[in-house]
Structure formats: C-alpha cells, structure tokens
Amino acid sequence: MAIKDYIRERFFPHIWCPGCGHGMVLNALLRAFEDLAISKNEIVMVSGIGCSARISGYVDVHTLHTIHGRALAFATGVKMSRPELNLIVPMGDGDALAIGGNHFIHAARRNIDITAIVMNNRIYGMTGGQYSPLSGYGTLATTAPFINIDHAFDVVELAKAAGATFVARTTTYHVKQMSELFKEAILREGFSVIEVLTQCPTYFGRKNKAGSAVDMVKSFKDNTTPVGSKAKLESPGLIERGIFVQKDLPEYTREYDKVIERAMKKR
Amino acid sequence: MNGTLKFVQGNEACVEGALYAGLKFFAGYPITPSTEIAESLAYRLPQIGGKFIQMEDEIGSMCAIIGASLTGSKVMTATSGPGFSLMQEALGYAIMAEIPCVIANVQRGGPSTGLATRGAQGDVMQSRWGTHGDHAIVVMTASNNQDVFNITIEAFNVAETYRTPVILLFDEVMGHTRERLIVPEKDEIPLVERLRTSVKGGVDYHPYLPREDGRLPMSDFGGVHRYNVTGLYHDMWGFPSENPAVVDGLIHHLTDKIRNNVHTITQYKEYFIEDARTILISYGSTARSALHHVLNRRKRGEYIGLLELQTLWPFHGDLIREKCKNAELVVVTEMNLGQLYRQVKIAVDHPERVFLANRVDGVFITPTDIKNMLRLIQGRGV
Ligand SMILES: Cc1ncc(C[n+]2csc(CCOP(=O)(O)OP(=O)(O)O)c2C)c(N)n1
Ligand code: SF4
C-alpha cells in the first residue's frame, strides 16, 4: 500500500505550524506502516490532547482521540478486549509524562503490548508555550519567564525503570532511524517506548532562541550520538539515540489468558 | 419466578445483575464501600472468559472501560465518592462520544475522604452535574437486593439503548445489606444488545450520523470500519468541528435523546399513593425505612403513601407533580441536605407543602427517625 493510502486526505490540511516536528513523526510512522504492509484494519491509534495528539485524526486506521494524559488507559481497555489489534499511542511530552505520567509507568510495568511514542518538543505547544516535565533546567517558557528550575525526566531511564521491554530514542533529524524503530516496536510484543526529540519552533524555539525549525532539526544531529559510541565518552553532554532496552518478557494480555484458564478450572 | 436463591450483599446483587446483563469487562480501583464489586468480578469475569483489570486509579479505570466498550463489550466500573470525583472528566468523554458504560457509585459520606464506612446520599447532584458542560445523564438506584439486581440489568439496557453512561447510585447501607436474592433463569429478563450498523465493510460508514429516531448504529471499534472518535465537538465522521450548526446539533442530540425519553427511562415504585394525604418520596436505602414507616401507619389507618424513585435523573418532574397533586404534605426522605428535596419543590404545584426529613450524621435513617421527623413537621412534637 502506498503512503497516501494510509492517510485521510479528506481531513487535510493539518493544524500544525510550518516547521513543526509532529508532521515528520507522522511521515516516519506512515513509512513504517507501509514497510510492514500491515492492514489498516489491524491498527488502532489512541491519542490524548495536544498538538501531537492530533496525529491520530490524519491516519486512516481506527483512531481514538481521547482526553489529556489518558490515552494509555483507554488503549489498555481496547487492547484487553481485542488483543489481536496493534495499538499505537502517540503522545506529547506533557500528555505522556506530566498529566499522563502515572498511566505511563503502569502501562510499562504491566508490559501490555502497546507502542508508546513520546513526541518530545520540551514544551506545551497546544496551550501556547508553558514548560513541561521535559523542558529542562534553565529553559524559558511562558510559565517560566525568568528561568525554569524544574529538572527534566530522562524518558529512557524512566521507561526502563518502569519495566518497558523495548526502549529507544531518536530525533526528527534521523527519520530513517525513526521509521526503523517504529517498525521494530510494532512487531514486538510488549510495552515499547520510543522517545522522539522533535521541534516546536513556534514556542520552544522562539522562547529559547533556538533558531528556525531547520536550525532546531540540525541541533538534533549535532547534539546526539548513537548509543554506546565513543563520542559520548569524549562529550558526556551528547544525548544518546538508538535502542536502550530490548528484552522478551511475558506480555500482559497473554498473561491474562492464563488467569482465564485458571479461573475456568474453578468453575 | 424460577431461579437460583442466594443470600448476598447488595454489592454482590449488583455483580449478579451485571453478569446477567452480559458484562464482559470491568476496570476499577479499590475503595470502600464498593470494593466487593471489584473483588467479586475479579473472580467471576475470567470464569466466563471476560476480563478484569485493577487500574492505577479511577481515572484510568473509567478510561479503560470506555476503550473496551467501544470494541463491542458491555462494561462497568465501581467506586465511591473520591473515586467518582476522579472519573468525571472521562465520564463526560463517554457522554460526548456516546459510548455505553455503567458506573456504580456506592456512596459514602463526603466531601473529601469523608465517612468511608458510612452510608450517605450526598452524590445525587454530583451524579447529575459532576462533569463539565451541559449534558444529560441517567442515574438509577434501588432499595433491596432484588431491585438492585433488576436495576443493574436495566442500567445496562439503558446504556446500550441510548449509547450513554448510566450511573448506579447505591450507598454503603445498600451495598452491605445481606438479604435474599433470586437470580432468574437465563432469558427471563429481556436484555438489550447494542444496535449495530448494517453498513458493510468497505462502504462509507458515518459513525455519528443519527438515524431518524435519534439512535446511532455502532460498528465495533477495531472491526471492519475505520473511523475517528473524539471528545471534541464532531461531525458525522467523528472528526472535530467548530461549525456552529454542527455544535448546536450535537449538544441538542446529546441532551434530547435522554430528555425526550424520560417517560420510558423512568422507573419508580409506589405504595398507597392513591388516597394518601401524606406522601413520602424516597430512594435507595432510605426508601426501606420510609416503606417500613408507611406500612406501620397504614395499619393504624393513616392516609400515608410512598413514592420510591428508582430513576433519579433524568428527573421526571411531571410524574412527581401528578402523584403529589392531592397530597397535603410531601416529605422527601434522604441522607443529604436536600438534594432531591429541592427538585421536588420545583416540580410540584404546592411547594409550600414539601418538607425534608433527613440525616447527615452518618447514621442510617430508621423508621422511628422518620416517625419523629414527621411529627415535628406536622407540629405535633416528638
Ligand atoms: C485535563 C486537562 N488539563 C489541561 C488541558 C490543556 N492542555 C491541552 S494540550 C496540553 C499540553 C500539550 O502539551 P504536550 O502534551 O507536550 O503536546 P504538544 O501540544 O506540545 O504536542 C494542555 C495542558 C486539557 N486539555 N485537559
Ligand atoms: S505549537 Fe509547536 S507543537 Fe504545536 S503545531 Fe505549532 S510548532 Fe507544532
């Protein structure tokens, strides 16, 4: 199937600003679908609220656009009822880790088969540029007009500690890698987290003098390095990208089948 | 009635009703005095191939049942005040996206953590207006185990018929009262299955285009039709819209589908209303004491009756007015500061004849309490 067959042309043009990274994530995701040649009827996309969450509306799969921070909880209900479906949950950094932080760690802990994508632009785009739990110390935002004194989560460390069985990071500069990681995550059974560093030129960029969208994307190239590379030893400030965790552990809905088996014996 | 005789708590009667109705998915978070519902379903659901999950909180529970319902399952959650407060945003989502689900709120004293182990009926208004924005909602209750069983089935039937959340507003006393229950044979009580679309796969399906009768045939989410579901105002495709005509049409569709059917949705019981000069109006566990009092006084020749409401919302004001038209005294008996009382006052022809007999100290209202309060109201002294 060609990429355009995966989109709902009727619903374009999209709502994103020129240069927004969210469209690049959409593109990489569609490429992953195309490469995997999965039937559109087997994919469910569940999203919350945010610029990032609007991604679901544009894709011609089963799409559930829910409330802020709760997409993973809705997805858990869908997956429990229909374990054969492929669940993909794209989230903004605020959606996933501020208001949705609790659902995030618990979905990871259960190892339920969901592909969680954190579209990390380090800001609340939809509400106009407030700081998020991933903005980081020293940044500026409309709600941190002097300096942000909140420290950021490390999404990879958090997901690891919470029990995700596939954890990766990439950026909008590395679209090819992003697509590959999406494919890998979709094929795997279990809770997968892919953090994508993406740009919000309109708010994060402007507030923090990060330049144009192009400059921001280029900075992802300059400030990251493949996981385990020598460069990281020389410049510890570099952010690693690639696969951090990849392990096989029993998946939640399959485990629940065992509960059913035991329960039936007790009838 | 044929069936199996059981001796159970109200919470278990609710479980029996839910399973009878075809419940397949439950998500919840433990809270007194509702926990037995979750515990019982953790055991019973997997035995019939259903699914149970204990979520990380009540917000997640509410969201999970909505997701599961969309795929075609009958779903439920159960909670009490603090958890019910947490569910409000997602409850509004279910209203907006028209997703059938049942929420049992086994009430305890509030606000806040309040009185965890005591009965109360303080969530009558929260169940009506807890989530933001104009909306309609269905809220039902009952006063004995057989009725809890029946009204639970009815809650599922209404949820499926109107594609709406239905709240079962029980309370600690009802939830924990042990008494007999007869679970009827299969098929004795009619069950409503959701209306599914006849549109074939591959053909354009409009998930949010109501039929002429206002009903929306569903396609199991994740099945042959791919569509969008959102909590934003949306068009017939389920795609976000700010078109004033679309917004206006949708808000009226959502409220009218309940309001226009208040006659069909409303369930109530009446005892000796015909010639009653004093009418008690009550619901849930307090209706037990009210009935007790009425039966006592009738034996002594007093013209007293009871109107027991089982559907609290939509509020059937016309019914109340009609039933109370000849009464000299209308006394609303409830365990709150007058949440239903105020509704009754608005509904009747003679609001000056309406009084409140309540307790809000965590102690259950007994028939003697009602007797004493009536004497005070009638100026006869205790
Ligand atoms: C319960 C609730 N609180 C607040 C909001 C307002 N709100 C909408 S989107 C958003 C944050 C969006 O930021 P993020 O998730 O990082 O996504 P982005 O827009 O940057 O893609 C907020 C706070 C809301 N919709 N619901
Ligand atoms: S505000 Fe930022 S995140 Fe939102 S669409 Fe614009 S660039 Fe993208």
Coordinates of N, CA and C in Angstrom, one line a residue, chain A residues 8 10-11 40-41 43-46 49 54 56-58 60-68 70 72-83 85 99 102-104 106-107 109-110 112 252-253 256-257 259-261 263-264 266-267, chain B residues 25 41-43 45-57 59-71 73 75 89-91 93 99 204 220-232 235 237-240 242:
Chain A
R8 N -6.0 10.2 5.7 CA -7.3 10.6 5.4 C -7.3 11.9 4.8
R10 N -9.3 13.6 3.2 CA -10.4 14.5 3.5 C -10.2 15.5 4.6
F11 N -9.3 15.1 5.6 CA -9.2 15.9 6.8 C -8.0 16.8 6.7
K40 N -4.7 -1.8 7.4 CA -5.2 -0.7 8.2 C -6.2 -1.1 9.2
N41 N -6.9 -2.2 9.0 CA -7.9 -2.6 9.9 C -7.3 -3.2 11.2
I43 N -4.7 -1.8 12.8 CA -4.0 -0.8 13.6 C -5.0 0.1 14.3
V44 N -4.8 0.3 15.6 CA -5.6 1.3 16.4 C -4.6 2.3 16.9
M45 N -5.0 3.6 16.7 CA -4.2 4.7 17.2 C -5.0 5.4 18.3
V46 N -4.4 5.5 19.5 CA -5.1 6.1 20.6 C -4.3 7.3 21.0
I49 N -4.5 14.6 24.3 CA -4.8 16.0 23.8 C -3.4 16.7 23.7
R54 N -3.1 15.2 17.8 CA -3.9 15.4 16.6 C -3.4 14.4 15.5
S56 N -3.5 11.4 15.3 CA -4.3 10.2 15.0 C -5.4 10.5 14.0
G57 N -5.9 11.8 14.0 CA -7.0 12.1 13.1 C -6.7 11.9 11.6
Y58 N -5.4 12.1 11.3 CA -5.0 12.1 9.9 C -4.7 10.8 9.3
D60 N -5.6 6.9 8.4 CA -6.8 6.1 8.1 C -6.7 4.7 8.7
V61 N -6.6 4.7 10.1 CA -6.7 3.5 10.8 C -7.8 3.7 11.8
H62 N -8.0 2.8 12.8 CA -9.0 3.0 13.8 C -8.4 4.1 14.7
T63 N -9.1 5.2 14.9 CA -8.5 6.3 15.7 C -9.4 6.8 16.8
L64 N -8.7 6.8 18.0 CA -9.5 7.2 19.2 C -8.7 8.4 19.8
H65 N -9.3 9.6 19.7 CA -8.7 10.8 20.2 C -9.4 11.1 21.5
T66 N -8.7 11.0 22.6 CA -9.3 10.9 24.0 C -9.2 12.2 24.8
I67 N -8.8 12.1 26.0 CA -8.6 13.3 26.9 C -7.1 13.4 27.3
H68 N -6.8 14.5 27.8 CA -5.4 14.8 28.1 C -4.7 13.9 29.1
R70 N -4.6 10.6 29.2 CA -5.2 9.3 29.5 C -5.1 8.3 28.4
L72 N -3.1 6.1 27.2 CA -2.7 4.8 27.5 C -3.7 4.0 28.3
A73 N -4.5 4.6 29.1 CA -5.6 3.9 29.9 C -6.7 3.5 28.9
F74 N -7.1 4.4 28.0 CA -8.1 4.0 27.0 C -7.5 2.8 26.2
A75 N -6.2 2.9 25.8 CA -5.6 1.9 25.0 C -5.6 0.6 25.7
T76 N -5.4 0.6 27.0 CA -5.4 -0.6 27.8 C -6.7 -1.3 27.7
G77 N -7.8 -0.6 27.7 CA -9.2 -1.2 27.6 C -9.4 -1.8 26.2
V78 N -8.9 -1.1 25.2 CA -9.1 -1.6 23.8 C -8.2 -2.9 23.7
K79 N -7.0 -2.8 24.1 CA -6.1 -4.0 24.0 C -6.6 -5.2 24.7
M80 N -7.1 -5.0 26.0 CA -7.6 -6.1 26.8 C -8.8 -6.8 26.1
S81 N -9.6 -6.0 25.4 CA -10.8 -6.6 24.7 C -10.4 -7.2 23.4
R82 N -9.5 -6.6 22.7 CA -9.1 -7.0 21.4 C -7.6 -7.2 21.3
P83 N -7.1 -8.2 21.9 CA -5.6 -8.4 22.0 C -4.9 -8.5 20.6
L85 N -5.3 -6.7 18.0 CA -5.0 -5.4 17.3 C -3.7 -4.8 17.7
I99 N 0.6 15.0 33.1 CA -0.7 14.5 33.5 C -0.8 13.0 33.3
N102 N 1.4 8.8 35.4 CA 1.0 7.6 36.2 C 0.6 6.5 35.3
H103 N -0.2 6.8 34.3 CA -0.6 5.7 33.3 C 0.6 5.2 32.6
F104 N 1.6 6.1 32.3 CA 2.8 5.7 31.5 C 3.6 4.6 32.3
H106 N 2.6 2.7 34.7 CA 1.9 1.5 35.0 C 1.6 0.6 33.7
A107 N 1.5 1.3 32.6 CA 1.4 0.5 31.4 C 2.7 -0.2 31.1
R109 N 4.9 -1.1 33.4 CA 5.1 -2.1 34.4 C 4.3 -3.4 34.0
R110 N 3.1 -3.2 33.4 CA 2.3 -4.4 33.0 C 2.9 -5.1 31.8
I112 N 2.1 -4.4 28.7 CA 1.0 -4.6 27.8 C 1.4 -4.2 26.4
Y252 N 1.2 -8.8 28.8 CA 0.0 -8.7 29.8 C -1.2 -9.4 29.3
T253 N -1.7 -9.2 28.1 CA -2.9 -9.9 27.7 C -2.8 -11.4 27.6
Y256 N -3.0 -12.6 30.9 CA -4.4 -12.7 31.4 C -5.1 -14.0 30.9
D257 N -4.7 -14.4 29.7 CA -5.3 -15.7 29.2 C -5.0 -16.8 30.2
V259 N -4.9 -16.4 33.4 CA -5.8 -16.2 34.5 C -7.2 -16.8 34.1
I260 N -7.6 -16.6 32.9 CA -8.8 -17.2 32.4 C -8.8 -18.7 32.5
E261 N -7.7 -19.3 32.1 CA -7.5 -20.7 32.1 C -7.7 -21.2 33.6
A263 N -9.2 -19.7 36.1 CA -10.5 -19.4 36.6 C -11.5 -20.4 36.1
M264 N -11.3 -20.8 34.9 CA -12.3 -21.8 34.3 C -12.2 -23.1 35.0
K266 N -11.9 -23.5 38.0 CA -12.5 -23.4 39.3 C -14.0 -23.2 39.2
R267 N -14.6 -23.4 38.0 CA -16.0 -23.2 37.8 C -16.8 -24.2 38.6
Chain B
F25 N -16.4 -6.8 30.7 CA -15.1 -6.1 31.0 C -15.3 -5.2 32.2
L41 N -15.9 -9.5 40.9 CA -15.8 -9.6 39.4 C -14.4 -10.1 39.0
A42 N -13.4 -9.9 39.9 CA -12.1 -10.4 39.6 C -12.1 -11.9 39.6
Y43 N -13.0 -12.5 40.3 CA -13.2 -13.9 40.4 C -14.1 -14.4 39.3
L45 N -15.5 -12.8 36.4 CA -15.3 -12.5 35.0 C -14.5 -13.5 34.2
P46 N -13.3 -13.8 34.7 CA -12.4 -14.7 33.9 C -13.1 -16.1 33.8
Q47 N -14.0 -16.4 34.7 CA -14.6 -17.7 34.6 C -15.5 -17.8 33.4
I48 N -16.0 -16.7 32.9 CA -16.8 -16.7 31.7 C -16.0 -16.1 30.5
G49 N -14.7 -16.1 30.6 CA -13.9 -15.6 29.5 C -13.9 -14.0 29.4
G50 N -14.5 -13.4 30.4 CA -14.4 -11.9 30.5 C -13.1 -11.4 31.0
K51 N -13.0 -10.1 31.1 CA -11.7 -9.5 31.6 C -11.9 -8.6 32.8
F52 N -11.0 -8.7 33.7 CA -11.0 -7.8 34.9 C -9.6 -7.1 34.9
I53 N -9.5 -5.9 35.2 CA -8.2 -5.2 35.5 C -8.3 -4.2 36.6
Q54 N -7.4 -4.3 37.5 CA -7.3 -3.3 38.5 C -6.3 -2.2 38.0
M55 N -6.9 -1.0 37.8 CA -6.1 0.0 37.2 C -5.3 0.8 38.3
E56 N -4.5 1.8 37.8 CA -3.7 2.5 38.8 C -4.5 3.6 39.5
D57 N -5.7 3.9 39.0 CA -6.6 4.9 39.7 C -7.9 4.8 39.0
I59 N -9.3 7.3 37.4 CA -9.3 7.9 36.1 C -9.1 6.9 35.0
G60 N -8.0 6.1 35.3 CA -7.6 5.1 34.3 C -8.7 4.0 34.2
S61 N -9.4 3.7 35.3 CA -10.5 2.7 35.2 C -11.6 3.2 34.3
M62 N -12.0 4.4 34.4 CA -13.1 5.0 33.6 C -12.6 5.0 32.1
C63 N -11.4 5.4 31.9 CA -10.9 5.4 30.5 C -10.8 4.0 29.9
A64 N -10.4 3.0 30.7 CA -10.2 1.7 30.2 C -11.6 1.1 29.8
I65 N -12.6 1.3 30.7 CA -13.9 0.7 30.3 C -14.5 1.4 29.0
I66 N -14.2 2.7 28.8 CA -14.7 3.3 27.6 C -14.0 2.7 26.4
G67 N -12.7 2.5 26.5 CA -12.0 1.8 25.4 C -12.5 0.4 25.1
A68 N -12.8 -0.3 26.1 CA -13.3 -1.7 26.0 C -14.7 -1.7 25.4
S69 N -15.5 -0.7 25.8 CA -16.9 -0.7 25.4 C -16.9 -0.4 23.9
L70 N -16.1 0.5 23.4 CA -16.0 0.8 22.0 C -15.9 -0.4 21.1
T71 N -15.1 -1.4 21.6 CA -14.8 -2.5 20.8 C -16.0 -3.5 20.8
S73 N -17.8 -4.6 23.9 CA -18.2 -5.3 25.1 C -19.1 -4.5 26.0
V75 N -19.6 -3.1 29.6 CA -18.5 -2.7 30.5 C -19.1 -2.0 31.8
E89 N -14.1 13.6 34.4 CA -13.7 14.1 33.0 C -14.0 13.0 32.0
A90 N -13.6 11.8 32.3 CA -13.8 10.7 31.4 C -15.3 10.4 31.2
L91 N -16.0 10.6 32.2 CA -17.5 10.4 32.1 C -18.0 11.3 31.1
Y93 N -16.4 12.4 28.6 CA -16.0 11.9 27.3 C -17.0 10.8 26.8
I99 N -20.6 6.5 24.3 CA -20.1 5.2 24.5 C -20.8 4.6 25.7
D204 N -18.8 3.4 2.9 CA -18.7 4.6 3.8 C -19.7 4.4 5.0
D220 N -18.4 -2.0 15.8 CA -17.3 -2.4 16.9 C -16.0 -1.8 16.5
F221 N -15.5 -0.9 17.3 CA -14.2 -0.3 17.1 C -13.1 -1.3 16.9
G222 N -12.3 -1.1 15.9 CA -11.2 -2.1 15.6 C -11.7 -3.2 14.7
G223 N -12.9 -3.0 14.1 CA -13.5 -4.0 13.2 C -13.4 -3.7 11.8
V224 N -14.5 -3.8 11.0 CA -14.4 -3.6 9.6 C -14.5 -2.1 9.1
H225 N -15.0 -1.2 10.0 CA -15.0 0.2 9.6 C -13.9 0.9 10.4
R226 N -13.2 1.8 9.7 CA -12.2 2.6 10.4 C -12.8 4.0 10.6
Y227 N -12.9 4.5 11.8 CA -13.4 5.8 12.0 C -12.8 6.5 13.1
N228 N -13.1 7.8 13.3 CA -12.4 8.6 14.4 C -13.4 8.8 15.5
V229 N -13.0 8.7 16.7 CA -13.8 9.0 17.9 C -13.1 10.1 18.7
T230 N -13.8 11.1 19.1 CA -13.2 12.2 19.8 C -14.1 12.8 20.8
G231 N -13.5 13.5 21.8 CA -14.3 14.2 22.8 C -14.6 15.7 22.4
L232 N -14.0 16.0 21.2 CA -14.3 17.4 20.7 C -15.7 17.3 20.0
D235 N -18.3 16.1 13.6 CA -19.3 15.9 12.6 C -19.7 14.4 12.5
W237 N -18.6 12.2 10.7 CA -17.5 11.3 10.5 C -16.8 11.0 11.8
G238 N -17.2 11.8 12.8 CA -16.4 11.8 14.1 C -15.2 12.6 14.0
F239 N -15.2 13.6 13.1 CA -14.0 14.4 13.0 C -14.3 15.8 13.6
P240 N -13.3 16.4 14.4 CA -13.5 17.6 15.1 C -14.1 18.7 14.2
E242 N -15.9 22.9 14.5 CA -16.3 24.0 15.2 C -17.4 24.8 14.5

